Backbone as a chain_set.jsonl record, in Angstrom:
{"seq": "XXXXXXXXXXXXXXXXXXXXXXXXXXXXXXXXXXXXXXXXXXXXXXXXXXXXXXXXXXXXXXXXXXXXXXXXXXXXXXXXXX", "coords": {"N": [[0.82, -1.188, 0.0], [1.769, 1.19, 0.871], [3.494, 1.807, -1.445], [2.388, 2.322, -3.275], [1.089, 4.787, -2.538], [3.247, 5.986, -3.067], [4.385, 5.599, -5.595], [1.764, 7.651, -6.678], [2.509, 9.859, -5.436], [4.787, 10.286, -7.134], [3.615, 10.58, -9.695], [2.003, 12.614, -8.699], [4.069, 14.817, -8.552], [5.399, 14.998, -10.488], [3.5, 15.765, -13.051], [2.493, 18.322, -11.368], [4.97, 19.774, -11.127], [7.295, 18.888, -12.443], [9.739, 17.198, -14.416], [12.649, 17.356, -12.397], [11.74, 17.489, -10.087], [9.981, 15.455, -10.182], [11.45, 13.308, -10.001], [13.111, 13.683, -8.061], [11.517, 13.392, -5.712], [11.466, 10.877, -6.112], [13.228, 9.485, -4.658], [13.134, 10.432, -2.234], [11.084, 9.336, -0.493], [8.899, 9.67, 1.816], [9.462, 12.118, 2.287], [8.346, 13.98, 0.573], [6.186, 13.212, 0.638], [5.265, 14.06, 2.675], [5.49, 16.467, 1.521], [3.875, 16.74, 0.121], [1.77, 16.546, 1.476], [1.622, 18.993, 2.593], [0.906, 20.818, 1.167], [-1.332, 20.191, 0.127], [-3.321, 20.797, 2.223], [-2.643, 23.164, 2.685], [-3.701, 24.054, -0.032], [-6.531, 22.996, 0.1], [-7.674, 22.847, 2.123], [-7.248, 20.398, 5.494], [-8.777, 17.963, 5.732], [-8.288, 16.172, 3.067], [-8.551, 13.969, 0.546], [-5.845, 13.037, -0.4], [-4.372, 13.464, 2.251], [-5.652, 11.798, 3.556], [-5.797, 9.832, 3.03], [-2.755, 9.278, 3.016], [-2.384, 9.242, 5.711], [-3.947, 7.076, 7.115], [-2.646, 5.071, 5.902], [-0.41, 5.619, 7.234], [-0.847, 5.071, 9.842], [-1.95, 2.252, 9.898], [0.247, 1.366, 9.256], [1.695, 1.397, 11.791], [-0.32, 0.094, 13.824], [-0.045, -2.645, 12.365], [2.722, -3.535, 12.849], [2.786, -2.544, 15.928], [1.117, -4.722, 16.496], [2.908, -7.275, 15.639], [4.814, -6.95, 16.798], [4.354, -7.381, 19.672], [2.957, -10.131, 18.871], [5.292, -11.587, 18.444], [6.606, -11.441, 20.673], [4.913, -13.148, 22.459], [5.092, -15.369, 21.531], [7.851, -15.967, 21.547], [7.935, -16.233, 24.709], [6.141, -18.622, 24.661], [7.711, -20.416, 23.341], [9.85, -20.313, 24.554], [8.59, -21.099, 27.251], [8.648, -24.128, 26.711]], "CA": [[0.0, 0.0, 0.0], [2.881, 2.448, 0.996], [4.369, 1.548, -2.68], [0.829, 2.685, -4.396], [0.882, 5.964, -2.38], [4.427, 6.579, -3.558], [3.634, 5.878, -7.509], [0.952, 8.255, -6.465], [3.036, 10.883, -5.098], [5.817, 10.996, -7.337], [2.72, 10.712, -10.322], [1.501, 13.983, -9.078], [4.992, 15.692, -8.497], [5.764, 14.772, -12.258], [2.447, 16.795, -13.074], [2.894, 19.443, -11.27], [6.095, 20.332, -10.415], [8.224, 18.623, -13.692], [10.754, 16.41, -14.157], [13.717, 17.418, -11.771], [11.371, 16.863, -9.011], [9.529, 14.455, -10.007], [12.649, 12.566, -9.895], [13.637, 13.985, -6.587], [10.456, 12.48, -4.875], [11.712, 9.093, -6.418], [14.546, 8.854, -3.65], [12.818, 11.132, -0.886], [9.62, 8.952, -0.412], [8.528, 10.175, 3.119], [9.564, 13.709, 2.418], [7.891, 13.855, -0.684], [4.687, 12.732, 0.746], [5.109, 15.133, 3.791], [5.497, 18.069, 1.334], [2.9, 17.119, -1.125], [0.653, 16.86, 2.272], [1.22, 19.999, 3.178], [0.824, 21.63, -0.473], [-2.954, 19.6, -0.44], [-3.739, 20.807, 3.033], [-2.707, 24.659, 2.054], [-4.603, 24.504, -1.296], [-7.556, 22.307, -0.268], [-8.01, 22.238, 3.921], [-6.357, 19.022, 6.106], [-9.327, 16.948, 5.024], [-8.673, 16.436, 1.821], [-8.307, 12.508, -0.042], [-4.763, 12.419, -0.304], [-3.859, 13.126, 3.371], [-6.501, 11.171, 4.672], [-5.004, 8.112, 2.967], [-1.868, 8.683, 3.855], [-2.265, 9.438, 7.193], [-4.431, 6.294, 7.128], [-1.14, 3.953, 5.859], [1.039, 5.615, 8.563], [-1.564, 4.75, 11.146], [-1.98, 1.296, 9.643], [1.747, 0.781, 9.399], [1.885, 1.678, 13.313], [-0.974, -1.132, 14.328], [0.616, -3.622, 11.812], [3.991, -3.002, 13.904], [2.726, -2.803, 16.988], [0.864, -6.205, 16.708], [3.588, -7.934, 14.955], [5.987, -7.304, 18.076], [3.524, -8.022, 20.81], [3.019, -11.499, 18.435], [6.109, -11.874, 18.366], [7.005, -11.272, 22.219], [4.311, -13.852, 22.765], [5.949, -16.594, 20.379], [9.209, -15.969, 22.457], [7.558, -16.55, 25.959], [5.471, -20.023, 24.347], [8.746, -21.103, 23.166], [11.228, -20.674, 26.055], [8.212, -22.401, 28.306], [8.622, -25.254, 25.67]], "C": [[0.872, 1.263, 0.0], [3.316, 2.641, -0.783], [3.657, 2.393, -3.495], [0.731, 4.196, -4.431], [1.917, 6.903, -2.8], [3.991, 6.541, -4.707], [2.666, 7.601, -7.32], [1.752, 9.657, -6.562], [4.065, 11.349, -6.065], [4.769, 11.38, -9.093], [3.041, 12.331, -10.212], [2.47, 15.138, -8.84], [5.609, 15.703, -10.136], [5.338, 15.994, -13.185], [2.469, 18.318, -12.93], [3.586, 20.672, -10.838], [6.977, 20.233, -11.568], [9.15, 17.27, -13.501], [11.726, 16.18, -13.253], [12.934, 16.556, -10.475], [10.27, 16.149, -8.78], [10.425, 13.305, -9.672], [13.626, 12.351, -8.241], [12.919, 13.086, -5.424], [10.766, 11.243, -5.369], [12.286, 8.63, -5.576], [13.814, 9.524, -2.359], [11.307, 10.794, -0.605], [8.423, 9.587, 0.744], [8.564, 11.247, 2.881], [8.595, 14.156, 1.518], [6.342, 13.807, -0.617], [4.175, 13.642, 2.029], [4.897, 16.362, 2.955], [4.312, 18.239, 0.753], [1.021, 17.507, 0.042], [0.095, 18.226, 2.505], [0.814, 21.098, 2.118], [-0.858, 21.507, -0.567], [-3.679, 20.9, 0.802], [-3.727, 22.274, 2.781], [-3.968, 25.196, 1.049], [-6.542, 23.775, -0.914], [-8.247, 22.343, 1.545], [-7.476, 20.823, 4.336], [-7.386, 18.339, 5.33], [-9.603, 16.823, 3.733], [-8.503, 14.084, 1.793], [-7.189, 12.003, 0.73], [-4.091, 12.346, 1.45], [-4.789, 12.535, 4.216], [-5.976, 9.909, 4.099], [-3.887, 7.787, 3.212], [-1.879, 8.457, 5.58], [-3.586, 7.927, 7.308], [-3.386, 4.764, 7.227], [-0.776, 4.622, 6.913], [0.153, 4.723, 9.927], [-1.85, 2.968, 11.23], [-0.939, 0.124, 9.447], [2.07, 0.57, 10.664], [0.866, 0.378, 13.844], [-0.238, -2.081, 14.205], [1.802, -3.889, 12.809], [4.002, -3.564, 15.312], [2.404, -4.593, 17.326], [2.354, -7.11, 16.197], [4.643, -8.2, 16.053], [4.93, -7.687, 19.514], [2.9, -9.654, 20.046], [4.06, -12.163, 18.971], [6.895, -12.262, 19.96], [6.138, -12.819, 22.899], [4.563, -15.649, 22.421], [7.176, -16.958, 20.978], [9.131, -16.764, 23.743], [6.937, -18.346, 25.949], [6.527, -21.012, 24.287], [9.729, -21.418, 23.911], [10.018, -21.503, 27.323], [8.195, -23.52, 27.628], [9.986, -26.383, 26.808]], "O": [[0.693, 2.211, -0.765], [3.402, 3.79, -1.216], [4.19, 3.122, -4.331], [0.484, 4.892, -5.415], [1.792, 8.122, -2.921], [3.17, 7.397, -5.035], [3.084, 8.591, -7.921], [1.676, 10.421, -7.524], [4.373, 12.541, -6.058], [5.146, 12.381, -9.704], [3.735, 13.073, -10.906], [2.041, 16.291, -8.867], [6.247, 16.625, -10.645], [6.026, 16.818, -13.788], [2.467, 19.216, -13.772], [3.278, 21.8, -10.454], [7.528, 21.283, -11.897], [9.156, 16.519, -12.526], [11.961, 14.992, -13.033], [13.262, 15.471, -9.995], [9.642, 16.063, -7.725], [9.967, 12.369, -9.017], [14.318, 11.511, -7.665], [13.431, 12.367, -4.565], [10.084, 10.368, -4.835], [12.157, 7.421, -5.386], [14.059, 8.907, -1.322], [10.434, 11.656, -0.497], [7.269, 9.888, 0.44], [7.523, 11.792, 3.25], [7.872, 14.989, 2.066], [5.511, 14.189, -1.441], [3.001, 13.876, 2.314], [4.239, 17.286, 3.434], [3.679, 19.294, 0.7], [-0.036, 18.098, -0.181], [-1.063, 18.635, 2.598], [0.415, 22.21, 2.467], [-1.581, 22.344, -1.107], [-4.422, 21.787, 0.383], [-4.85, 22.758, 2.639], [-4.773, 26.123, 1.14], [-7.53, 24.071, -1.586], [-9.29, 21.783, 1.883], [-7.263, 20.058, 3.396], [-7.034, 18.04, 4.189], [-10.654, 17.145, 3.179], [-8.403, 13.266, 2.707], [-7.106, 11.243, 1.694], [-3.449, 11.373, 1.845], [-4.784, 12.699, 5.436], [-5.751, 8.964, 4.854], [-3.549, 6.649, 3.539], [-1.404, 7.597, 6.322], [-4.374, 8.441, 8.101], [-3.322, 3.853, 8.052], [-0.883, 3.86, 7.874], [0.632, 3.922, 10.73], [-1.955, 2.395, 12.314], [-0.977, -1.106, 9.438], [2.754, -0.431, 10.875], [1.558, -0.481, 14.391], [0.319, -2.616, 15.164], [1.501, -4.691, 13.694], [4.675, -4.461, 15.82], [3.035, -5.404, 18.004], [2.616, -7.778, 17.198], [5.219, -9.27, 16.246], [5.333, -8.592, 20.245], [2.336, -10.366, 20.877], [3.963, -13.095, 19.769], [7.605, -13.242, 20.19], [6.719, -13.503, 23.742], [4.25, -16.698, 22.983], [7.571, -18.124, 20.96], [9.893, -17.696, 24.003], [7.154, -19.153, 26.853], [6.51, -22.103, 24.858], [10.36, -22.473, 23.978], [10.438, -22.323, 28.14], [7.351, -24.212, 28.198], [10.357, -27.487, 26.409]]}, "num_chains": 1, "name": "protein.A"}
């Protein structure tokens, strides 16, 4: 999903920004998606699409995460009472 929102992002820096920095956002994925937030949120108010989906992945990356190490912690504890 992160991958989709990048295509996305460097898409609409291509558009309407050009080449150099569409190219720029190719290597600065996070930054890229921070600036274009704050470009939407200027021109359009916070609730717009695009920062409600990212800010949707970050928040969805952070659960994913969290569970994955409290799995994981739990998998540890099963196994050493083994």
């Amino acid at each position: 999903m992160s991958a989709m929102i990048h295509i996305y992002t460097i898409y609409i820096t291509f558009v309407y920004e050009g080449i150099f920095w569409g190219a720029i956002s190719i290597f600065t994925p996070g930054l890229a998606q921070l600036v274009w937030m704050f470009n939407f949120t200027k021109a359009l108010g916070f609730l717009n699409t695009y920062n409600i989906i990212v800010i949707g992945v970050f928040v969805l990356q952070f659960v994913f995460a969290l569970i994955s190490t409290l799995l994981e912690e739990k998998v540890e504890k099963i196994e050493e009472a083994k």
